[in-house]
mmCIF file of C-alpha atoms in Angstrom:
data_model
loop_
_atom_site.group_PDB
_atom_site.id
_atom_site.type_symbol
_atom_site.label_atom_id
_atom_site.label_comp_id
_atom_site.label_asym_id
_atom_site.label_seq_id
_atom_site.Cartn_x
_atom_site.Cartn_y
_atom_site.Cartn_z
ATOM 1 C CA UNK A 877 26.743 -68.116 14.335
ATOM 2 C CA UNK A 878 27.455 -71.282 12.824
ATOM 3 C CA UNK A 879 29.306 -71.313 9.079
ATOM 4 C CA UNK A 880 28.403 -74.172 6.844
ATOM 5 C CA UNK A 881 30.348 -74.037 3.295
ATOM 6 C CA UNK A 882 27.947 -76.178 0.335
ATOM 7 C CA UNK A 883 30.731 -77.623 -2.017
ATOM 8 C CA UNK A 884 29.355 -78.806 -5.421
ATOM 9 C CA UNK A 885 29.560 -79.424 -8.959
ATOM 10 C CA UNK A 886 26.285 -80.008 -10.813
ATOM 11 C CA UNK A 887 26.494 -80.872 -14.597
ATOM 12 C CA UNK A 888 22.559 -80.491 -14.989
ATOM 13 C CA UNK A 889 21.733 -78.756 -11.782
ATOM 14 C CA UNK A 890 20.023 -81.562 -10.206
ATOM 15 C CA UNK A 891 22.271 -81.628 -7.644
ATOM 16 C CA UNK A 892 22.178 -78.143 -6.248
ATOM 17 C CA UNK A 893 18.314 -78.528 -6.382
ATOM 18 C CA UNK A 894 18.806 -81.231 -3.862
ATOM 19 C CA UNK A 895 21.531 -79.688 -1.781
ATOM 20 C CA UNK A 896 19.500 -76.236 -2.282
ATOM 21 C CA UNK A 897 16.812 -78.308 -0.423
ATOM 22 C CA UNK A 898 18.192 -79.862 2.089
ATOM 23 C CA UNK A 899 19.322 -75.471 3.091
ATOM 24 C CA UNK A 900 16.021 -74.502 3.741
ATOM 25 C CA UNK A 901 16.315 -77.029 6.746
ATOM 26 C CA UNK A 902 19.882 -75.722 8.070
ATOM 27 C CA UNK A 903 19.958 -71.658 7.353
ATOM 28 C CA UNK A 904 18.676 -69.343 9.861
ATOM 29 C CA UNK A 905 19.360 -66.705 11.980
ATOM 30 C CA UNK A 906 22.022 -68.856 13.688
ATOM 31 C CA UNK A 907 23.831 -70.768 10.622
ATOM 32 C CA UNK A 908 24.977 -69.055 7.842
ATOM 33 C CA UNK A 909 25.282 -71.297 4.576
ATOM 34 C CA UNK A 910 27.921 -70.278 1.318
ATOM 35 C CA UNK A 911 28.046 -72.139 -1.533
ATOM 36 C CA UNK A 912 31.255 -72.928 -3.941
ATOM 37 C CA UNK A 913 30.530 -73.991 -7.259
ATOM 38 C CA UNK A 914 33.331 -76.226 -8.841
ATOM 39 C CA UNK A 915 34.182 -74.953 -12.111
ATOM 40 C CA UNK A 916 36.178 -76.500 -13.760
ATOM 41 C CA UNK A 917 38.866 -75.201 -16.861
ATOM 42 C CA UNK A 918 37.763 -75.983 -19.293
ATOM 43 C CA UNK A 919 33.963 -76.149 -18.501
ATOM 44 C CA UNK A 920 32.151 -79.803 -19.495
ATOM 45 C CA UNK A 921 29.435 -79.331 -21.827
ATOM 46 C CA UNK A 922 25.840 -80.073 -21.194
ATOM 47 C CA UNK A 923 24.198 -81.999 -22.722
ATOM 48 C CA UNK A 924 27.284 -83.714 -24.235
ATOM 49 C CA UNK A 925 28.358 -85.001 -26.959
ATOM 50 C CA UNK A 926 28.602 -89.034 -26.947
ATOM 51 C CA UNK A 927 32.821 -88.872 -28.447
ATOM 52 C CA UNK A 928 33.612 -86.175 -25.538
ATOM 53 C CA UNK A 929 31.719 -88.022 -23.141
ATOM 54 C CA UNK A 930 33.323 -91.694 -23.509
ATOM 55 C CA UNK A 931 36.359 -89.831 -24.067
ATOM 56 C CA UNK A 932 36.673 -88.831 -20.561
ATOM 57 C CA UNK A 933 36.358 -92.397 -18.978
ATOM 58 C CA UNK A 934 40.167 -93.202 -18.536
ATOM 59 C CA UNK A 935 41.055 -89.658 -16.679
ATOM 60 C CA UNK A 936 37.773 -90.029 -14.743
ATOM 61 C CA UNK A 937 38.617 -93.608 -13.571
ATOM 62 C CA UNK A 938 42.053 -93.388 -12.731
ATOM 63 C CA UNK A 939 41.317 -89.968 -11.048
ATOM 64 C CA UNK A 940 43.725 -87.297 -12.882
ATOM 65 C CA UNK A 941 43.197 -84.115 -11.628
ATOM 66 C CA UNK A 942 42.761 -81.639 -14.351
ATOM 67 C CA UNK A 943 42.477 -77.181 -13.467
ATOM 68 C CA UNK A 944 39.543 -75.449 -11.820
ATOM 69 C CA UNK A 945 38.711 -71.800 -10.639
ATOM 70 C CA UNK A 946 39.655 -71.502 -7.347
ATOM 71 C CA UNK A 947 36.979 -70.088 -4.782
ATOM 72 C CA UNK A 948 37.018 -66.664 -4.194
ATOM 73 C CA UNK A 949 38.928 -65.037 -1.103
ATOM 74 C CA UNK A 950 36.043 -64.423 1.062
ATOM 75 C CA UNK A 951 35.343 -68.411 1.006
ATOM 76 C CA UNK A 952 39.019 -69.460 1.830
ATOM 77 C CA UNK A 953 39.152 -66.617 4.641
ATOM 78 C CA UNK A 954 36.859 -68.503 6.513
ATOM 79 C CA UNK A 955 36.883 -71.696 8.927
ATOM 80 C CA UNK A 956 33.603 -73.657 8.772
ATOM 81 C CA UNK A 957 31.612 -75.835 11.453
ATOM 82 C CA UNK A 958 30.577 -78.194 8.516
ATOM 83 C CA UNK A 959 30.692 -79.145 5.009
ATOM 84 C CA UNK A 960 28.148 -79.961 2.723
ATOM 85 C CA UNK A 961 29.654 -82.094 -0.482
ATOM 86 C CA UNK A 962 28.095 -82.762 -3.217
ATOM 87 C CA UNK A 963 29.108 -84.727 -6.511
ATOM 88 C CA UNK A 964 28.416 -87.113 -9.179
ATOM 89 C CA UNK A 965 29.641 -89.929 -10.330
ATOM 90 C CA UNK A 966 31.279 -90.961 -14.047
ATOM 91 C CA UNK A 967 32.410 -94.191 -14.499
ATOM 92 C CA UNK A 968 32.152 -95.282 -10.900
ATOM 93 C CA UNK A 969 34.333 -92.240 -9.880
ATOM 94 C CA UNK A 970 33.653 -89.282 -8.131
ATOM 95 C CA UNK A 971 33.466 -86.984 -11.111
ATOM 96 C CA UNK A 972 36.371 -84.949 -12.578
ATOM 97 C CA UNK A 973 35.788 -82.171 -10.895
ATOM 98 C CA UNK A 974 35.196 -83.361 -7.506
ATOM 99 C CA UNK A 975 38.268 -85.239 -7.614
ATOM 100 C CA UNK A 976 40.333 -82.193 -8.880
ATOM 101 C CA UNK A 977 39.514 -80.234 -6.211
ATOM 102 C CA UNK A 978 39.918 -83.018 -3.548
ATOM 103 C CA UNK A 979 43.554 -83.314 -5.083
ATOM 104 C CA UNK A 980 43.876 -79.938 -4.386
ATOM 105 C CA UNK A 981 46.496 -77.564 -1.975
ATOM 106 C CA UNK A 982 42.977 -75.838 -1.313
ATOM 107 C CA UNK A 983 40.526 -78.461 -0.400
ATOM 108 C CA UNK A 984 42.912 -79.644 2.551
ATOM 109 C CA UNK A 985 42.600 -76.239 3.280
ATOM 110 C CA UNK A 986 39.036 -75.648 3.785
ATOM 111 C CA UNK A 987 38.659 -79.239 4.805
ATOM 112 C CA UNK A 988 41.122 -80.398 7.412
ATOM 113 C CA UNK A 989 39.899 -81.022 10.680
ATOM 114 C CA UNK A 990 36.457 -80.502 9.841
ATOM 115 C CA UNK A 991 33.003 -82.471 9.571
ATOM 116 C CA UNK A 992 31.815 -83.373 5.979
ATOM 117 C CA UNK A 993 28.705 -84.985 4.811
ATOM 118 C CA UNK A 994 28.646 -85.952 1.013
ATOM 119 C CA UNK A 995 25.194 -85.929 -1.032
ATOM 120 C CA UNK A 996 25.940 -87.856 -4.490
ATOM 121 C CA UNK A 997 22.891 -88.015 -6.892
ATOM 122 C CA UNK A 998 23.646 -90.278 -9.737
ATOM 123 C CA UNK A 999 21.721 -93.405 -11.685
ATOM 124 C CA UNK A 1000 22.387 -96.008 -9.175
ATOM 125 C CA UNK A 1001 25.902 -97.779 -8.839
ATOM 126 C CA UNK A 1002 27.563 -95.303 -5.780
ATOM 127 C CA UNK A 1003 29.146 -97.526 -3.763
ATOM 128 C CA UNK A 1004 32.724 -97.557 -5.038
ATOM 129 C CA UNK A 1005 32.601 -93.926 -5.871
ATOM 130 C CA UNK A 1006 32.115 -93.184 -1.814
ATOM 131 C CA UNK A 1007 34.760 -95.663 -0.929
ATOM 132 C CA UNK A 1008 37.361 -93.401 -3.368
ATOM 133 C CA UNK A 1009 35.491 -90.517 -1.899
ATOM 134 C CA UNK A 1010 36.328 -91.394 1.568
ATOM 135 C CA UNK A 1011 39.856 -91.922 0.482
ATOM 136 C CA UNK A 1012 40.000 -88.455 -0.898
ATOM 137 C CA UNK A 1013 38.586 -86.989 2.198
ATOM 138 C CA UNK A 1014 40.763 -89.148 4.254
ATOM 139 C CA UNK A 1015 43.738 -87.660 2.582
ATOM 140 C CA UNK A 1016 42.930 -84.201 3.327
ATOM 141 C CA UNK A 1017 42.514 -84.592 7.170
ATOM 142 C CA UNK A 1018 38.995 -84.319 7.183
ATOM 143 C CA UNK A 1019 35.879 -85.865 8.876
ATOM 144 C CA UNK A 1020 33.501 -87.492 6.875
ATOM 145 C CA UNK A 1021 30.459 -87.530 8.974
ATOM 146 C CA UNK A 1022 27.344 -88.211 6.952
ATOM 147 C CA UNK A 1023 26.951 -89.690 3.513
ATOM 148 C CA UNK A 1024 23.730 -89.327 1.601
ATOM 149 C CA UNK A 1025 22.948 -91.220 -1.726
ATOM 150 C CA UNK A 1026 19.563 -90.472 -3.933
ATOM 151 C CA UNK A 1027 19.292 -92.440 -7.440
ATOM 152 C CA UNK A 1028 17.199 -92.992 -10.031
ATOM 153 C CA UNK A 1029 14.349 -95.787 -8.870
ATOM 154 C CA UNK A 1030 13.764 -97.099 -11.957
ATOM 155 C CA UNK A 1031 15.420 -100.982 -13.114
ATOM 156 C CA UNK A 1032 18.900 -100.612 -13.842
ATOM 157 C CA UNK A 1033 18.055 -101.105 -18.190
ATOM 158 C CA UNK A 1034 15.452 -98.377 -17.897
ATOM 159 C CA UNK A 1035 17.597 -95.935 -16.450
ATOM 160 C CA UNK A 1036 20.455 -97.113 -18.824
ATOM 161 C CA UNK A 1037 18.279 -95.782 -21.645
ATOM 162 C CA UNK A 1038 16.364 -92.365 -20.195
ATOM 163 C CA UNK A 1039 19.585 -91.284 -18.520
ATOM 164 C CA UNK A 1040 21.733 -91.507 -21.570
ATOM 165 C CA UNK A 1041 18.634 -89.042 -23.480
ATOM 166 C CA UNK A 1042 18.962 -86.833 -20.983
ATOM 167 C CA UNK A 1043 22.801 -86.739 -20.678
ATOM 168 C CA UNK A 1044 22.956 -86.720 -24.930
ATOM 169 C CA UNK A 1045 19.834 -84.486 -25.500
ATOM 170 C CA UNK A 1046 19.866 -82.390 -22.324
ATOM 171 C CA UNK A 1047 15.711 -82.732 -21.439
ATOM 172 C CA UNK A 1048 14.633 -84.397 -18.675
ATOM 173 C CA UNK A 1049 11.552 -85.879 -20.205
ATOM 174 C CA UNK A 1050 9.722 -89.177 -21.131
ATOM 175 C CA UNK A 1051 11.714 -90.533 -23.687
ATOM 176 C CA UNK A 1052 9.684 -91.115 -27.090
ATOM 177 C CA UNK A 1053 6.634 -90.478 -24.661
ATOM 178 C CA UNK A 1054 6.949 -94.045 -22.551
ATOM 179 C CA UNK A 1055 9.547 -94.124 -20.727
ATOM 180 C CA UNK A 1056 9.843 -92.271 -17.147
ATOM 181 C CA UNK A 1057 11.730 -89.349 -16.865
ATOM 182 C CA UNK A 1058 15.785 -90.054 -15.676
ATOM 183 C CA UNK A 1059 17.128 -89.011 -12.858
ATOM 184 C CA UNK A 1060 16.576 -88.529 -8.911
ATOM 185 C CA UNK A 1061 12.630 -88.407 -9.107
ATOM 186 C CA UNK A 1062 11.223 -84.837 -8.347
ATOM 187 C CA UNK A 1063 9.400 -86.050 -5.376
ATOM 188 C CA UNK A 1064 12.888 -87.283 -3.982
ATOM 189 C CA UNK A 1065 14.417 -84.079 -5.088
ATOM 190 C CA UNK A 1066 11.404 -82.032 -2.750
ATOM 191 C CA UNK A 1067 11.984 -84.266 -0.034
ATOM 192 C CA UNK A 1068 15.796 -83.855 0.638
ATOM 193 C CA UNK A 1069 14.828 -81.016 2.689
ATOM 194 C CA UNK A 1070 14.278 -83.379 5.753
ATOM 195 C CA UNK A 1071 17.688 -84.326 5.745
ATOM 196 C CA UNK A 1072 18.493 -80.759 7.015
ATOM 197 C CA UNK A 1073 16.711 -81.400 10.380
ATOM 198 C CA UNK A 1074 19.190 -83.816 11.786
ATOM 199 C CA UNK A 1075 22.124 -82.560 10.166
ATOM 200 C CA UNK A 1076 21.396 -79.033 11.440
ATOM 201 C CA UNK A 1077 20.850 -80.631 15.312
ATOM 202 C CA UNK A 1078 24.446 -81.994 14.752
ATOM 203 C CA UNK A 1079 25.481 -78.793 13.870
ATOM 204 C CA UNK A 1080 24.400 -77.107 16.774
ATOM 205 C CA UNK A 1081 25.246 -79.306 19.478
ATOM 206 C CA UNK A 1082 28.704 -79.884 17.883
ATOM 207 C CA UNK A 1083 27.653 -83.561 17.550
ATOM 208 C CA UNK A 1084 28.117 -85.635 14.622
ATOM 209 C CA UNK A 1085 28.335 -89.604 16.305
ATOM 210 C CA UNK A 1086 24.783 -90.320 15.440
ATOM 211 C CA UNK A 1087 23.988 -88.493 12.568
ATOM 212 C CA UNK A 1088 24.518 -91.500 10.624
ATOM 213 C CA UNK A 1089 22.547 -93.371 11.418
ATOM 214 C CA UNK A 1090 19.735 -90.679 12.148
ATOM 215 C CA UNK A 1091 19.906 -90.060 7.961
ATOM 216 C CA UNK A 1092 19.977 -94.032 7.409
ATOM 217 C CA UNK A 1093 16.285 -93.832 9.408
ATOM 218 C CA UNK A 1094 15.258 -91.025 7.040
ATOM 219 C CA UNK A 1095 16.192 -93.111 4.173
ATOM 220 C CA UNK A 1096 19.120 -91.375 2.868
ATOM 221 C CA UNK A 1097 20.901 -94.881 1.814
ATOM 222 C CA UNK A 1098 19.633 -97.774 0.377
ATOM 223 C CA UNK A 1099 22.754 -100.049 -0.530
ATOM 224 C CA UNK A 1100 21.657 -102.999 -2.859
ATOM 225 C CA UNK A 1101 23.982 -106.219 -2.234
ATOM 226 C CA UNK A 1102 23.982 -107.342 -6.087
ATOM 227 C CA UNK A 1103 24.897 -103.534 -6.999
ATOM 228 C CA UNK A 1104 27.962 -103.914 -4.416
ATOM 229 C CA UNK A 1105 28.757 -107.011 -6.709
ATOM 230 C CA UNK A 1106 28.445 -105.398 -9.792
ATOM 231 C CA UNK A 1107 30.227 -102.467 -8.445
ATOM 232 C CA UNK A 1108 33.106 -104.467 -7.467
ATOM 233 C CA UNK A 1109 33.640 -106.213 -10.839
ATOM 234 C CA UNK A 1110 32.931 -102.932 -12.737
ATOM 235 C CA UNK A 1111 36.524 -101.693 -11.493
ATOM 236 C CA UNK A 1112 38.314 -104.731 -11.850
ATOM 237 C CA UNK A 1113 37.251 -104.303 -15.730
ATOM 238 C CA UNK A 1114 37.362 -100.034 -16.305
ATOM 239 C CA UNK A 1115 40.931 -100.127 -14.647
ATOM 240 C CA UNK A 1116 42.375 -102.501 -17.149
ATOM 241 C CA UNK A 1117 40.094 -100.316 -19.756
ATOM 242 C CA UNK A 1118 41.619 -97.484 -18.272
ATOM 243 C CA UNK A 1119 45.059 -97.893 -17.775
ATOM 244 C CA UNK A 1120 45.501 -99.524 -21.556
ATOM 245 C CA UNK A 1121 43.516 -96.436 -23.421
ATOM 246 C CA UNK A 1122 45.229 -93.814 -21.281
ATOM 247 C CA UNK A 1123 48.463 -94.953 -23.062
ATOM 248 C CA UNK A 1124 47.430 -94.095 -26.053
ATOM 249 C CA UNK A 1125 47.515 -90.052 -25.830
ATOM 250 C CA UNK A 1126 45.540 -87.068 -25.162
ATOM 251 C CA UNK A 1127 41.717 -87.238 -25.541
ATOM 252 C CA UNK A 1128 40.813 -86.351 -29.108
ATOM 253 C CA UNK A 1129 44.149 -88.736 -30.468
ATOM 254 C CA UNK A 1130 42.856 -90.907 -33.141
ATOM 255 C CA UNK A 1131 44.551 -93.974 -31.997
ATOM 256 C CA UNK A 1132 42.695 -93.338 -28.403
ATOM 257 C CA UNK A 1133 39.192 -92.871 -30.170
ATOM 258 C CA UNK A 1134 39.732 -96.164 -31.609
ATOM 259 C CA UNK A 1135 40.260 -97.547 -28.329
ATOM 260 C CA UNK A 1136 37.160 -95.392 -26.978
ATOM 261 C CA UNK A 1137 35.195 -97.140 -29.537
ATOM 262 C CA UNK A 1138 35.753 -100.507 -28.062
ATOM 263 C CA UNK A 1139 35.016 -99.782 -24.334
ATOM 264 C CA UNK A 1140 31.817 -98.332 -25.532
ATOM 265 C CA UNK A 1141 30.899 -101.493 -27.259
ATOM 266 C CA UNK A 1142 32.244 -103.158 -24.580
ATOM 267 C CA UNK A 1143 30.682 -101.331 -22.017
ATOM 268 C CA UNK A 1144 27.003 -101.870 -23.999
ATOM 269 C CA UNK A 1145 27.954 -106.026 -23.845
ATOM 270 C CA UNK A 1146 28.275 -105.284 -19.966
ATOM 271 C CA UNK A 1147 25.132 -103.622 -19.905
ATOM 272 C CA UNK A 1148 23.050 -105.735 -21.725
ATOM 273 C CA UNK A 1149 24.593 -109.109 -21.455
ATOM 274 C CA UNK A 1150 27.350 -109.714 -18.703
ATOM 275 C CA UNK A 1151 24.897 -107.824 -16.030
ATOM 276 C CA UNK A 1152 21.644 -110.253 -16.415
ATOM 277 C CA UNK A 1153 23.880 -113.057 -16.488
ATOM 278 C CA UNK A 1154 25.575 -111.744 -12.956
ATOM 279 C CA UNK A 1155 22.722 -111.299 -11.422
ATOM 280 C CA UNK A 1156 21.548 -114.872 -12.238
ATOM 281 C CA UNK A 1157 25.364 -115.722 -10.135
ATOM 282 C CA UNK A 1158 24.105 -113.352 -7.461
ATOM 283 C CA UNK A 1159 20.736 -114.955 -7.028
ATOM 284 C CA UNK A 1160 22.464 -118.587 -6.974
ATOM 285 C CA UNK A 1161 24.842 -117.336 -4.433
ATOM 286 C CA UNK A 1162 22.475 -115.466 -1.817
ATOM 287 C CA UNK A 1163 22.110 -117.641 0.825
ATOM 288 C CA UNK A 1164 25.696 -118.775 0.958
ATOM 289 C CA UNK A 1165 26.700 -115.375 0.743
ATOM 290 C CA UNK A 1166 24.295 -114.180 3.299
ATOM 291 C CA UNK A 1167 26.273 -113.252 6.363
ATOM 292 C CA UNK A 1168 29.239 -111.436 4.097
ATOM 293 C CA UNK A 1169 26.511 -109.762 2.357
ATOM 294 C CA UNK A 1170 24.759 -108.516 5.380
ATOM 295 C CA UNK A 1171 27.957 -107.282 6.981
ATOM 296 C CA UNK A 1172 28.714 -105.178 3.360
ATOM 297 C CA UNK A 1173 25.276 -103.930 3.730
ATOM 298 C CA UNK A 1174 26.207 -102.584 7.009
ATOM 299 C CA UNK A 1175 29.408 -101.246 6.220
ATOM 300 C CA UNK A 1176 28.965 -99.350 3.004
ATOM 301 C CA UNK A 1177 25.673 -98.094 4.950
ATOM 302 C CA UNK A 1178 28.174 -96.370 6.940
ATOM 303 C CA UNK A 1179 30.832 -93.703 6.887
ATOM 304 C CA UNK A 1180 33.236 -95.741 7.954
ATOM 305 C CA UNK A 1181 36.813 -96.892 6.062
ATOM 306 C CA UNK A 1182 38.414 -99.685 6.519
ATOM 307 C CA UNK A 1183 41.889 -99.886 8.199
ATOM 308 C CA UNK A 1184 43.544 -101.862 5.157
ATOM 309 C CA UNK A 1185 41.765 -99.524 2.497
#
């Protein structure tokens, strides 16, 4: 019998609907899957509330642990073949939660020495979350293995609008009747299930090499060059953000909140300004760029780290 522990923590529960999913393809009378929730103390709200949710952008980006519940005894008694992780992403971080728990005594403890694929379902920019992801898992001995990334297919200013009335209003529906609905499509959601097939081979022939590049065939990562870009400069910018408004207190301090309300109309100017106007740079630069861009293509396609990161 082969043990398979699902690690997640799902603000809005699209995530375990996907990792749920991709189960039906792995558990059977030979693998048996438990789940661990992340919950962390004290619980984020959904939907939130726009002052608590730009209020937790500098802990989020510099990764600060904060508390969580720790899994129950029956779940750290046991030693499994594979680990299923799934997370989001805030401010091009894995999200507080995830990284709390990677930071934790108990996560090197369930994960040392053992193979890990990550499923992240977020809006679209992933890249630099995994590469802190594979830090984290890096850190704690273990084996990342498989990485799988579904995102929101609509143009980066559509989803900028429909995912921010789902994360303020909590409904996942057409917002004012036009737009699409936000998040990982439901058709993507219903189709993670194949991703179970290969993983589950793996799994039972204790063979993880190719599984890789068996999910990139099925789809499971499309890495867009000018989002790498974008990515890139994104943390250049949130760590200076980040490191100045952390200085100024607790979240809720007044003299923070000030500063909270200048990233957010900063980060708006990004949105709607800086990003067209980098993507006209990133057009200009293609073919020059080609052969670097190609090779980034490849590697962040991959679960590789590099030796200098």
């Amino acid at each position: 019998m082969k043990e398979v522990l699902i690690i997640y923590y799902s603000q809005t529960g699209q995530l375990l609907s996907i990792l749920e999913n991709m189960a039906t393809k792995i558990e059977g009378n030979d693998v048996n899957i438990t789940y661990f929730e992340i919950i962390p103390k004290p619980k984020y709200e959904f939907p939130w509330e726009k002052e608590k949710f730009y209020d937790s952008f500098p802990e989020s980006f510099l990764q600060i642990p904060s508390d969580y519940e720790l899994p129950a005894k029956h779940i750290l008694d046991k030693k499994y073949d594979l680990v299923i992780l799934g997370y989001q992403v805030w401010f091009l971080t894995p999200s507080i939660p995830i990284n709390t728990f990677l930071k934790s005594e108990t996560s090197k403890a369930l994960l040392k020495e053992t193979p890990v694929v990550t499923v992240v379902a977020c809006r679209n920019m992933w890249i630099m979350a995994q590469e802190k992801m594979k830090k984290l898992l890096k850190d704690v001995e273990a084996n990342l293995v498989g990485h799988i990334a579904l995102v929101d297919r609509n143009i980066n200013h559509i989803s900028v609008i429909t995912i921010s009335h789902w994360m303020f209003s909590g409904r996942k529906d057409r917002y004012l009747g036009i737009f699409p609905k936000p998040g990982v499509s439901e058709k993507d959601i219903q189709n993670a299930e194949r991703f179970g097939t290969p993983i589950k081979k793996a799994l039972m022939d204790n063979e993880f090499g190719t599984l890789q590049n068996q999910i990139l065939a099925l789809g499971g990562v499309k890495v867009n060059p000018f989002l790498i870009m974008t990515d890139k400069r994104g943390n250049v910018l949130f760590s200076k953000w980040a490191n100045h408004i952390i200085k100024k207190g607790a979240p809720g301090n007044p003299k923070r909140l000030k500063w909270i309300g200048f990233f957010k109309i900063y980060l708006l100017f990004a949105i709607w300004v800086i990003a067209p106007i980098v993507f006209i740079v990133f057009l200009l630069t293609y073919l020059p760029s080609y052969n670097r861009r190609r090779k980034d293509k490849i590697y962040y396609s991959s679960v590789a780290l590099k030796e200098n990161e």
